[in-house]
XYZ file of C-alpha atoms in Angstrom:
689
model
C 47.644 -13.974 -67.112
C 51.502 -14.141 -67.215
C 51.656 -12.288 -70.494
C 49.421 -9.560 -69.138
C 51.559 -9.064 -66.115
C 54.730 -8.355 -67.792
C 57.988 -7.844 -66.017
C 57.176 -4.689 -64.192
C 57.262 -5.183 -60.360
C 54.586 -2.587 -59.772
C 52.341 -4.243 -62.249
C 52.899 -7.514 -60.430
C 51.802 -5.928 -57.126
C 48.797 -4.414 -58.768
C 47.835 -7.732 -60.321
C 48.358 -9.411 -56.940
C 45.968 -6.877 -55.233
C 43.454 -7.248 -58.016
C 43.493 -11.064 -57.762
C 43.093 -11.092 -53.995
C 40.201 -8.622 -54.197
C 38.273 -10.237 -56.974
C 39.220 -13.973 -57.104
C 38.609 -16.893 -54.783
C 39.490 -20.564 -54.592
C 41.120 -22.294 -57.637
C 40.945 -19.181 -59.731
C 42.836 -17.221 -57.148
C 45.449 -19.946 -56.748
C 45.972 -20.109 -60.514
C 46.330 -16.327 -60.746
C 48.839 -16.200 -57.868
C 50.916 -18.906 -59.679
C 50.859 -16.825 -62.860
C 51.866 -13.675 -60.997
C 54.833 -15.503 -59.422
C 55.954 -16.807 -62.873
C 55.797 -13.212 -64.236
C 57.557 -11.832 -61.163
C 60.507 -14.340 -61.458
C 60.314 -14.493 -65.302
C 60.276 -18.268 -64.965
C 57.554 -20.561 -66.288
C 55.704 -23.175 -64.206
C 55.045 -21.078 -61.097
C 52.229 -22.435 -58.879
C 50.467 -21.434 -55.628
C 49.773 -24.407 -53.392
C 47.141 -23.764 -50.711
C 48.304 -25.287 -47.464
C 50.264 -28.073 -49.259
C 54.009 -28.517 -48.789
C 55.924 -30.612 -51.255
C 59.332 -32.271 -51.429
C 59.328 -32.108 -55.182
C 62.650 -30.696 -56.433
C 62.520 -27.066 -57.446
C 62.193 -23.662 -55.946
C 59.616 -23.266 -53.053
C 58.767 -20.549 -50.509
C 56.147 -20.576 -47.714
C 53.524 -17.823 -47.758
C 53.345 -17.060 -44.022
C 53.048 -13.972 -41.725
C 53.129 -13.593 -38.005
C 52.688 -17.368 -37.329
C 49.832 -17.717 -39.905
C 50.605 -19.986 -42.855
C 48.469 -19.630 -45.974
C 50.305 -21.909 -48.483
C 53.502 -21.739 -50.646
C 54.816 -20.720 -54.017
C 56.542 -23.513 -56.023
C 58.601 -23.668 -59.188
C 59.656 -27.003 -60.754
C 63.297 -27.998 -61.168
C 64.787 -26.363 -64.206
C 67.843 -26.861 -66.483
C 69.071 -23.427 -65.551
C 69.512 -23.360 -61.765
C 67.678 -20.809 -59.714
C 69.820 -17.928 -58.624
C 69.992 -16.448 -55.177
C 68.351 -13.276 -56.526
C 65.398 -15.290 -57.761
C 65.120 -16.993 -54.378
C 65.120 -13.526 -52.728
C 62.462 -12.166 -55.077
C 60.239 -15.167 -54.534
C 60.613 -14.616 -50.733
C 59.602 -10.990 -51.167
C 56.559 -11.969 -53.182
C 55.604 -14.636 -50.597
C 55.975 -12.160 -47.750
C 53.873 -9.489 -49.552
C 51.263 -12.082 -50.442
C 51.089 -13.356 -46.856
C 50.608 -9.887 -45.491
C 47.837 -9.184 -47.929
C 46.133 -12.510 -47.177
C 46.433 -11.742 -43.450
C 44.876 -8.297 -43.973
C 42.163 -9.794 -45.977
C 41.413 -12.437 -43.307
C 41.208 -9.731 -40.615
C 38.953 -7.597 -42.816
C 36.676 -10.592 -43.428
C 36.604 -11.236 -39.672
C 35.678 -7.662 -38.943
C 33.030 -7.792 -41.619
C 31.496 -10.884 -40.123
C 31.507 -9.231 -36.681
C 29.905 -6.147 -38.042
C 27.325 -8.340 -39.802
C 26.568 -10.133 -36.528
C 26.270 -6.730 -34.661
C 24.011 -5.461 -37.345
C 21.863 -8.555 -37.230
C 21.558 -8.167 -33.416
C 20.698 -4.511 -33.755
C 18.091 -5.356 -36.367
C 16.697 -8.051 -34.080
C 16.567 -5.656 -31.120
C 14.878 -3.063 -33.270
C 12.272 -5.619 -34.273
C 11.673 -6.579 -30.685
C 11.289 -2.902 -29.644
C 8.922 -2.301 -32.499
C 6.802 -5.333 -31.648
C 6.373 -4.078 -28.024
C 3.058 -2.435 -27.241
C 4.815 -0.405 -24.699
C 6.291 2.910 -25.722
C 10.070 2.917 -25.432
C 12.111 6.095 -25.823
C 15.823 6.585 -25.284
C 17.391 9.995 -24.500
C 20.767 11.421 -24.093
C 21.625 13.181 -20.760
C 20.204 16.459 -22.054
C 16.890 14.900 -22.901
C 17.229 14.736 -26.650
C 15.587 11.692 -28.153
C 17.910 9.100 -29.618
C 15.456 6.280 -30.421
C 11.696 5.957 -30.823
C 9.991 2.605 -31.229
C 6.716 1.765 -32.976
C 4.941 1.723 -29.619
C 5.943 5.391 -29.188
C 4.694 6.151 -32.692
C 1.298 4.590 -31.913
C 1.054 6.262 -28.479
C 2.093 9.803 -29.468
C 1.322 9.869 -33.194
C 4.814 11.089 -34.150
C 6.999 8.994 -36.479
C 10.570 8.165 -35.444
C 11.794 10.672 -38.097
C 9.717 13.436 -36.486
C 10.791 12.609 -32.945
C 14.418 11.603 -32.983
C 16.652 14.546 -32.376
C 14.095 16.665 -30.520
C 14.107 17.392 -26.868
C 11.522 15.337 -24.966
C 10.027 18.550 -23.581
C 7.848 18.825 -26.696
C 5.811 15.955 -25.428
C 5.018 17.609 -22.112
C 1.572 19.004 -21.323
C 3.267 22.294 -20.624
C 6.560 22.811 -22.422
C 7.571 25.281 -19.689
C 7.346 22.498 -17.139
C 10.574 22.080 -15.248
C 12.345 18.980 -16.435
C 13.769 16.836 -13.770
C 15.390 14.219 -16.005
C 18.869 15.158 -15.283
C 21.296 14.459 -12.472
C 19.044 12.815 -9.984
C 18.189 10.012 -12.433
C 21.567 9.734 -13.956
C 23.254 9.478 -10.538
C 20.719 7.665 -8.428
C 18.984 5.349 -10.933
C 15.529 4.903 -12.232
C 12.189 6.312 -11.083
C 8.515 5.573 -11.748
C 5.861 8.324 -11.899
C 2.494 9.222 -13.410
C 2.691 12.114 -15.778
C 0.545 14.049 -18.234
C 1.764 14.170 -21.861
C 0.590 15.575 -25.173
C -0.030 13.652 -28.386
C 0.608 14.967 -31.863
C -3.140 15.646 -32.127
C -2.939 17.910 -29.076
C -4.776 15.440 -26.858
C -3.522 15.396 -23.310
C -3.374 12.029 -21.582
C -2.116 10.275 -18.460
C 0.906 8.020 -18.783
C 2.822 5.726 -16.506
C 6.480 6.640 -16.987
C 9.355 4.458 -15.830
C 12.930 5.808 -16.303
C 16.107 3.722 -16.307
C 19.623 4.835 -16.709
C 21.720 3.790 -19.703
C 25.458 3.293 -18.967
C 28.499 2.724 -21.088
C 31.061 -0.048 -20.655
C 32.654 1.924 -17.819
C 29.335 2.264 -16.037
C 29.083 5.991 -16.702
C 25.579 7.311 -17.361
C 25.100 8.129 -20.999
C 21.322 8.677 -21.141
C 17.907 7.421 -20.127
C 15.361 4.819 -21.252
C 11.762 5.822 -20.796
C 8.934 3.281 -20.785
C 5.455 4.791 -21.173
C 1.933 3.328 -21.038
C -1.363 5.122 -21.452
C -3.209 4.943 -18.159
C -5.950 7.443 -18.959
C -8.681 4.880 -18.501
C -7.254 3.736 -15.210
C -7.004 7.344 -13.929
C -10.549 7.956 -14.948
C -11.650 4.780 -13.168
C -9.702 5.892 -10.030
C -11.393 9.298 -10.191
C -14.751 7.647 -10.515
C -14.024 5.323 -7.567
C -12.762 8.221 -5.509
C -15.951 10.161 -6.292
C -18.159 7.243 -5.416
C -16.275 6.724 -2.159
C -16.279 10.262 -0.971
C -19.248 11.982 -2.689
C -22.973 11.461 -2.557
C -24.169 10.058 -5.829
C -27.414 12.033 -5.832
C -26.420 15.577 -4.849
C -22.723 15.489 -5.602
C -21.959 16.846 -2.101
C -19.263 15.171 0.051
C -20.501 12.152 1.963
C -20.039 11.275 5.628
C -16.626 9.684 4.981
C -15.182 12.765 3.288
C -16.781 15.050 5.909
C -15.144 13.062 8.681
C -11.750 13.081 7.063
C -11.882 16.748 6.212
C -13.104 17.902 9.593
C -10.694 15.709 11.516
C -7.808 17.127 9.482
C -9.054 20.659 10.088
C -9.369 19.897 13.791
C -5.836 18.608 13.884
C -4.556 21.780 12.209
C -6.840 23.851 14.490
C -5.201 22.453 17.622
C -1.987 24.073 16.500
C -3.631 27.387 15.630
C -6.117 27.391 18.506
C -9.030 28.086 16.172
C -12.754 27.377 16.795
C -15.365 25.747 14.630
C -18.665 23.940 14.711
C -20.647 21.162 13.071
C -24.297 21.507 12.154
C -26.661 18.587 11.766
C -29.562 19.468 9.432
C -32.726 17.371 9.130
C -35.559 18.270 6.799
C -39.087 18.664 8.208
C -42.067 17.231 6.304
C -39.807 15.439 3.775
C -41.178 11.931 4.370
C -44.782 12.753 3.463
C -43.626 14.389 0.240
C -41.429 11.415 -0.581
C -44.183 8.959 0.185
C -46.837 10.901 -1.710
C -45.014 12.054 -4.795
C -42.501 9.166 -5.028
C -38.770 8.796 -4.640
C -37.979 10.615 -7.910
C -39.618 13.773 -6.746
C -38.041 13.303 -3.334
C -34.592 12.968 -4.946
C -35.186 16.117 -6.997
C -36.087 18.005 -3.829
C -32.922 16.819 -2.129
C -30.875 18.025 -5.022
C -32.452 21.437 -4.845
C -31.881 21.655 -1.095
C -28.203 20.777 -1.653
C -27.847 23.541 -4.232
C -29.392 26.098 -1.889
C -27.140 25.064 1.030
C -24.058 25.183 -1.115
C -24.802 28.632 -2.491
C -25.557 30.061 0.952
C -22.165 29.115 2.421
C -18.622 30.320 1.909
C -16.205 28.497 -0.280
C -14.208 27.278 2.695
C -17.263 25.936 4.461
C -18.107 22.263 4.029
C -21.597 20.967 3.374
C -22.226 17.201 3.106
C -25.130 14.828 2.736
C -25.173 12.192 5.416
C -28.040 10.142 3.935
C -31.805 10.300 3.493
C -32.868 13.859 4.272
C -29.932 14.593 6.567
C -27.187 17.079 5.798
C -24.218 18.415 7.753
C -22.347 21.685 7.626
C -18.821 22.312 9.054
C -17.687 25.840 9.705
C -14.033 26.675 10.423
C -12.220 29.673 11.850
C -15.140 30.923 13.992
C -14.343 33.948 16.163
C -17.467 34.041 18.317
C -19.661 31.151 19.577
C -22.761 32.970 18.455
C -21.697 33.085 14.801
C -23.083 29.628 14.107
C -26.478 30.775 15.220
C -26.354 33.520 12.568
C -25.467 31.002 9.935
C -28.166 28.635 11.125
C -30.790 31.399 10.771
C -29.431 32.113 7.246
C -29.792 28.430 6.318
C -33.278 28.214 7.815
C -34.310 31.230 5.718
C -33.453 29.184 2.656
C -36.585 27.161 3.286
C -38.951 30.182 3.414
C -39.201 30.045 -0.370
C -41.072 27.039 -1.839
C -39.407 24.462 -4.003
C -40.920 23.820 -7.427
C -40.517 20.124 -8.254
C -42.185 18.442 -11.219
C -45.010 20.948 -11.309
C -45.568 20.908 -7.545
C -44.984 23.788 -5.171
C -43.411 22.149 -2.119
C -42.611 23.635 1.249
C -40.274 21.954 3.668
C -38.595 23.176 6.826
C -35.465 22.174 8.598
C -34.164 21.584 12.102
C -30.544 22.310 12.891
C -28.417 21.120 15.754
C -25.046 22.725 16.555
C -22.045 21.332 18.378
C -19.004 23.485 19.013
C -15.228 22.879 18.724
C -13.487 22.516 21.125
C -16.135 23.132 23.767
C -18.244 20.088 22.992
C -15.859 17.624 21.330
C -12.671 17.424 19.255
C -13.496 14.639 16.734
C -15.957 14.556 13.916
C -18.006 11.548 14.940
C -18.653 12.893 18.445
C -19.484 16.371 17.031
C -22.007 14.802 14.646
C -23.534 12.763 17.396
C -23.875 15.751 19.663
C -25.221 17.933 16.879
C -27.740 15.132 16.139
C -28.941 15.207 19.716
C -29.269 18.993 19.514
C -31.167 18.670 16.227
C -33.776 16.463 17.918
C -34.165 19.020 20.629
C -34.728 21.617 17.950
C -37.386 19.344 16.356
C -39.166 18.843 19.686
C -39.202 22.535 20.456
C -37.567 23.923 23.608
C -35.109 26.483 24.766
C -32.970 28.180 22.182
C -35.215 26.872 19.420
C -36.923 30.067 18.303
C -35.234 29.938 14.962
C -35.492 26.201 14.447
C -31.962 25.414 15.651
C -30.393 24.528 19.004
C -26.918 24.396 20.449
C -25.883 21.165 22.137
C -25.744 21.265 25.902
C -24.881 18.786 28.546
C -28.462 18.154 29.462
C -29.077 17.005 25.830
C -27.530 13.589 26.293
C -28.763 10.040 25.959
C -29.879 10.018 29.617
C -32.936 12.130 28.859
C -35.964 12.164 30.985
C -37.638 9.611 28.630
C -34.776 7.156 29.035
C -34.869 7.673 32.785
C -38.507 6.874 32.828
C -37.922 3.614 30.943
C -35.102 2.686 33.299
C -37.225 3.352 36.371
C -40.166 1.556 34.789
C -37.989 -1.501 34.097
C -37.116 -1.692 37.785
C -40.757 -1.568 38.633
C -41.451 -4.240 36.038
C -39.568 -6.780 38.112
C -41.420 -5.754 41.259
C -44.939 -5.757 39.719
C -44.555 -8.845 37.466
C -44.961 -6.877 34.244
C -42.454 -9.096 32.382
C -43.571 -12.194 30.553
C -42.110 -14.712 28.114
C -43.235 -15.627 24.673
C -41.954 -18.718 22.896
C -41.221 -19.080 19.199
C -41.102 -22.758 18.200
C -38.235 -24.414 16.419
C -39.183 -27.061 13.899
C -37.352 -30.024 12.293
C -37.261 -29.481 8.517
C -37.551 -33.169 7.788
C -40.375 -34.221 10.081
C -42.081 -30.846 10.684
C -42.134 -31.640 14.432
C -41.360 -29.042 17.132
C -37.854 -29.581 18.430
C -37.695 -26.680 20.862
C -38.361 -22.968 21.219
C -36.680 -19.655 21.776
C -37.768 -17.714 24.828
C -38.369 -14.002 24.077
C -39.061 -11.491 26.807
C -41.887 -8.996 26.590
C -42.808 -6.041 28.831
C -46.460 -5.396 29.573
C -45.987 -1.700 30.190
C -48.910 -0.147 32.206
C -49.052 2.892 29.979
C -47.461 1.964 26.650
C -48.835 -1.578 26.216
C -46.839 -4.578 25.160
C -43.176 -3.574 24.430
C -40.924 -5.711 22.287
C -37.227 -6.317 23.376
C -35.876 -3.708 20.997
C -37.645 -0.991 22.997
C -36.047 -1.767 26.352
C -33.176 -4.269 26.007
C -30.687 -1.536 24.726
C -31.551 0.602 27.763
C -31.190 -2.415 30.086
C -27.690 -3.043 28.629
C -26.738 0.592 28.928
C -27.869 0.832 32.560
C -26.607 -2.536 33.730
C -30.070 -3.896 34.315
C -29.475 -6.563 31.646
C -27.925 -8.983 34.187
C -30.985 -8.765 36.451
C -33.251 -9.164 33.423
C -31.328 -12.199 32.234
C -31.552 -13.801 35.633
C -35.270 -13.236 35.576
C -35.600 -14.839 32.122
C -33.445 -17.850 33.156
C -35.562 -18.416 36.255
C -38.843 -17.948 34.372
C -37.825 -20.433 31.671
C -36.822 -23.029 34.190
C -40.157 -22.496 36.136
C -42.091 -23.001 32.928
C -40.021 -26.056 31.957
C -40.716 -27.598 35.372
C -44.412 -27.085 34.745
C -44.189 -28.861 31.384
C -42.213 -31.613 32.977
C -44.863 -32.085 35.630
C -47.484 -32.220 32.905
C -45.693 -35.256 31.486
C -44.011 -33.524 28.474
C -40.688 -34.956 27.298
C -37.716 -32.639 27.687
C -37.593 -29.947 24.997
C -34.828 -27.408 24.729
C -35.734 -23.793 25.425
C -33.115 -21.354 24.040
C -32.134 -18.235 25.987
C -30.257 -15.282 24.527
C -27.092 -14.511 26.438
C -25.572 -11.018 26.167
C -21.884 -10.263 26.304
C -22.375 -8.505 29.666
C -23.699 -11.602 31.364
C -21.297 -14.048 29.685
C -18.947 -14.138 32.655
C -17.279 -16.834 34.740
C -20.374 -16.803 37.048
C -22.664 -17.923 34.146
C -22.170 -21.743 34.629
C -22.932 -21.405 38.348
C -26.019 -19.298 37.697
C -27.348 -21.880 35.215
C -26.549 -24.760 37.581
C -28.323 -23.053 40.389
C -31.487 -22.418 38.336
C -31.600 -26.042 37.059
C -31.158 -27.342 40.594
C -33.718 -24.978 42.048
C -36.388 -26.256 39.586
C -35.149 -29.862 39.592
C -34.322 -29.941 35.895
C -31.590 -31.456 33.814
C -29.588 -29.514 31.299
C -31.429 -31.111 28.353
C -34.148 -28.544 28.924
C -31.927 -25.578 28.092
C -29.942 -24.057 25.247
C -27.920 -20.797 25.370
C -27.714 -18.618 22.305
C -24.533 -16.503 22.066
C -23.345 -14.047 19.449
C -20.170 -14.228 17.385
C -18.688 -11.118 18.976
C -18.390 -12.967 22.329
C -15.972 -15.449 20.805
C -13.410 -12.788 19.954
C -12.552 -11.649 23.437
C -10.407 -13.783 25.681
C -10.709 -17.058 23.715
C -9.406 -19.298 26.499
C -11.715 -17.697 29.035
C -14.715 -18.066 26.730
C -13.892 -21.742 26.007
C -13.643 -22.445 29.773
C -17.035 -20.910 30.414
C -18.660 -22.758 27.501
C -17.179 -26.129 28.536
C -18.543 -25.675 32.068
C -21.968 -24.932 30.612
C -21.847 -27.945 28.388
C -20.892 -30.212 31.368
C -24.350 -29.368 32.741
C -25.942 -30.929 29.652
C -26.876 -27.529 28.300
C -26.182 -27.013 24.582
C -24.805 -23.856 22.988
C -25.815 -22.342 19.669
C -24.157 -19.478 17.769
C -26.796 -16.835 17.044
C -26.819 -14.517 14.052
C -23.973 -16.464 12.452
C -22.280 -14.618 9.623
C -23.029 -11.122 10.922
C -20.166 -10.866 13.369
C -16.394 -11.159 13.238
C -15.593 -14.666 14.375
C -12.617 -16.441 12.841
C -13.205 -19.907 11.380
C -9.891 -20.982 12.869
C -11.271 -20.180 16.298
C -14.749 -21.489 15.599
C -13.630 -25.133 15.469
C -12.262 -24.723 19.050
C -15.619 -23.782 20.661
C -17.989 -26.462 22.000
C -20.867 -25.257 19.881
C -23.763 -27.495 18.934
C -25.742 -25.312 16.501
C -25.173 -22.480 14.029
C -28.061 -20.147 13.545
C -28.435 -18.469 10.203
C -29.488 -14.825 10.737
C -32.739 -13.680 9.302
C -30.896 -11.069 7.184
C -29.633 -13.955 5.019
C -32.872 -15.871 4.817
C -35.189 -13.085 3.852
C -33.847 -12.863 0.286
C -33.959 -16.607 -0.402
C -34.328 -17.866 -3.084
C -34.458 -14.769 -5.216
C -31.255 -13.114 -3.967
C -28.228 -15.096 -5.172
C -25.963 -13.609 -2.503
C -28.360 -14.706 0.322
C -28.533 -18.140 -1.168
C -24.769 -18.349 -1.439
C -24.187 -17.215 2.136
C -26.841 -19.555 3.568
C -25.473 -22.470 1.615
C -21.911 -21.643 2.730
C -22.940 -21.505 6.376
C -24.702 -24.854 6.064
C -21.645 -26.340 4.460
C -19.392 -24.984 7.225
C -21.732 -26.349 9.881
C -21.814 -29.818 8.319
C -18.007 -29.926 8.133
C -17.784 -28.930 11.798
C -20.565 -31.441 12.621
C -22.920 -28.731 13.904
C -26.659 -28.502 13.404
C -28.006 -25.547 11.447
C -31.170 -23.641 12.164
C -32.432 -20.821 10.008
C -34.424 -17.968 11.606
C -36.908 -15.671 9.827
C -38.333 -18.434 7.461
C -41.609 -17.198 6.232
C -42.340 -18.694 2.788
C -42.462 -22.176 1.283
C -39.778 -21.175 -1.279
C -37.393 -20.327 1.622
C -38.317 -23.603 3.369
C -37.707 -25.705 0.243
C -34.357 -24.046 -0.586
C -33.025 -24.451 2.993
C -34.273 -28.004 3.284
C -32.569 -29.013 0.036
C -29.415 -27.187 1.087
C -29.226 -29.408 4.214
C -30.542 -27.045 6.956
C -31.767 -29.040 9.979
C -34.308 -26.715 11.671
C -36.190 -23.563 11.075
C -37.776 -20.793 13.145
C -40.152 -18.293 11.689
C -43.633 -17.220 10.779
C -44.102 -20.038 8.303
C -44.940 -22.150 11.337
C -45.620 -19.719 14.160
C -45.039 -16.261 15.566
C -43.779 -16.006 19.155
C -46.756 -17.151 21.347
C -47.472 -17.102 25.108
C -46.567 -20.121 27.183
C -50.089 -21.647 27.250
C -50.385 -21.449 23.466
C -47.004 -23.163 23.034
C -48.121 -25.808 25.583
C -51.147 -26.527 23.486
C -48.978 -26.947 20.387
C -46.824 -29.515 22.202
C -49.858 -31.453 23.502
C -51.464 -31.449 20.082
C -48.257 -32.538 18.372
C -48.590 -29.685 15.886
C -46.428 -30.154 12.766
C -45.350 -28.134 9.827
C -46.797 -29.578 6.613
C -45.343 -28.325 3.344
C -45.343 -30.092 0.017
C -41.673 -30.126 -0.782
C -40.752 -29.151 -4.303
C -37.523 -29.755 -6.111
C -35.325 -26.639 -6.233
C -32.032 -26.329 -7.952
C -29.511 -24.622 -5.721
C -28.012 -21.501 -7.179
C -24.587 -22.739 -6.149
C -24.935 -25.807 -8.329
C -24.894 -28.545 -5.717
C -25.926 -29.832 -2.348
C -24.493 -27.462 0.162
C -24.740 -30.089 2.811
């Protein structure tokens, strides 16, 4: 190496650079020693790495800016080293140190760059592993990065996408781009957008934008995260259609009609416009539906819907309310007689027959009209009034020459027929036309009669025996319900006194108590009736509904406690059909929960009915209440309820409601329910009790 260096200083520097660039470790140290020998023209030159020596001779540290790398050393020689040689060795050591320092810094930068490159590669791998599409853009919207998720979503490779403006992905490239200042200045934003794939397919995407910033917090671009939500949007569209449109005819349903008309009415108040709602009911539809079947009936309804829609203006609204009932809403009416013209036009649609499945069918229609704002200013009221007018049109009367009728004040619920019933009910008290029937309650374990529910009947002189549904609603509406309830209470106590006199043991007779009579006077009325007939409270049970529990909780509890102090028990009727809160339920002094017949009728075939009944039984057991199921008619229902833990039943499987003498005979005969119990596996997978 020394011989190759020669005595030329430039050659020494070149050799030094070459050695530092290409050699490492011992080889480098040996080369540096040789270069030093050639530079001083003295043999024995060595480079010592980080080793200082006290051996005689010439030595100089290789150091720069506080960093020491080693030293050059020459052994003691016969010819003493000159000052010039010492100076030259110092120059060589300084140059070597600077080169080593530069090399160390270069190595450090290289390692840093390698680390940065490794992190970038790692981040790139993470982005490419994400299913989500990630795109970065500069402030002008030009794409700067494009991950594999974006490739899969849009179909473009990174090479095809990077450098292009993001507008090429828009459904409409002329769409105004709002990427700019508002995002860069105010931060991210989420939105639902429509975008185009490479194939040309348009899809819905969820887009979330975030701002990229430099080390000085200045915005330098955007990061966009996109997910394909086309399926979700399709599902939302389907749900919306199911919620607001009739599945059979495709017309708006009652919900959409109400929302649309209410909105139009709100806008109409500002513009002082007029409108109307028409209630349309088909005539002779039921015989067709019953004779030809529901499929033919549905086809007929579809054809009716098509004719109605075609006959009306685009801005008019036609909806199907259900069954064979339709509604039409007309807006911006100038004259109150215009709806009559439209009604005649719609009635004329039914002059031509409908051809359904090879049958020529003829149906008519009756139309009731309510006006805005003369009759009402909300959709539900307008529909109700139009419905009343429609019934007048069906019955035939004034203004019904064309099969339609406008609503008028005299067409209200207090019609002559209702007045007759109200008047007749007053006479029923006077002429003893009311009577009680008793439906037995039976213990599910022993089959023995445990009590009965008293049910009022009206022996009408003209219409025969009327069930409660035919006159109780009118009694509630007119206020006669309190008088009727007092009659029932007294009649039950009178009958119980007769049974007591006949030697029968006390048996609880249940009375239905309405919300109107559930007042602070109820305990006193019950006490007076018991006292009047010399009975104890163990002869009575009051059945109340869930809705009573939700109004004035403390007041209700006070009334119930006073009733219970009389020895009278309280049961919760129609449990599960109201709105009671379980957190409130535990506070009420209730003895029995009564499962409504709507839940027992599907047992055991209907899983939901089974689940609800089992849940009610479970709740009752936890609250230490008895459970009675009403409407039990079959052995399968009986077996399921018995296995689930139900205590009592009431229904046709044992007896229909019967007059008092018949029920008395049952008690005297000790009539029992006999059913061969069979093992049933509960759908809920366990004993609900």
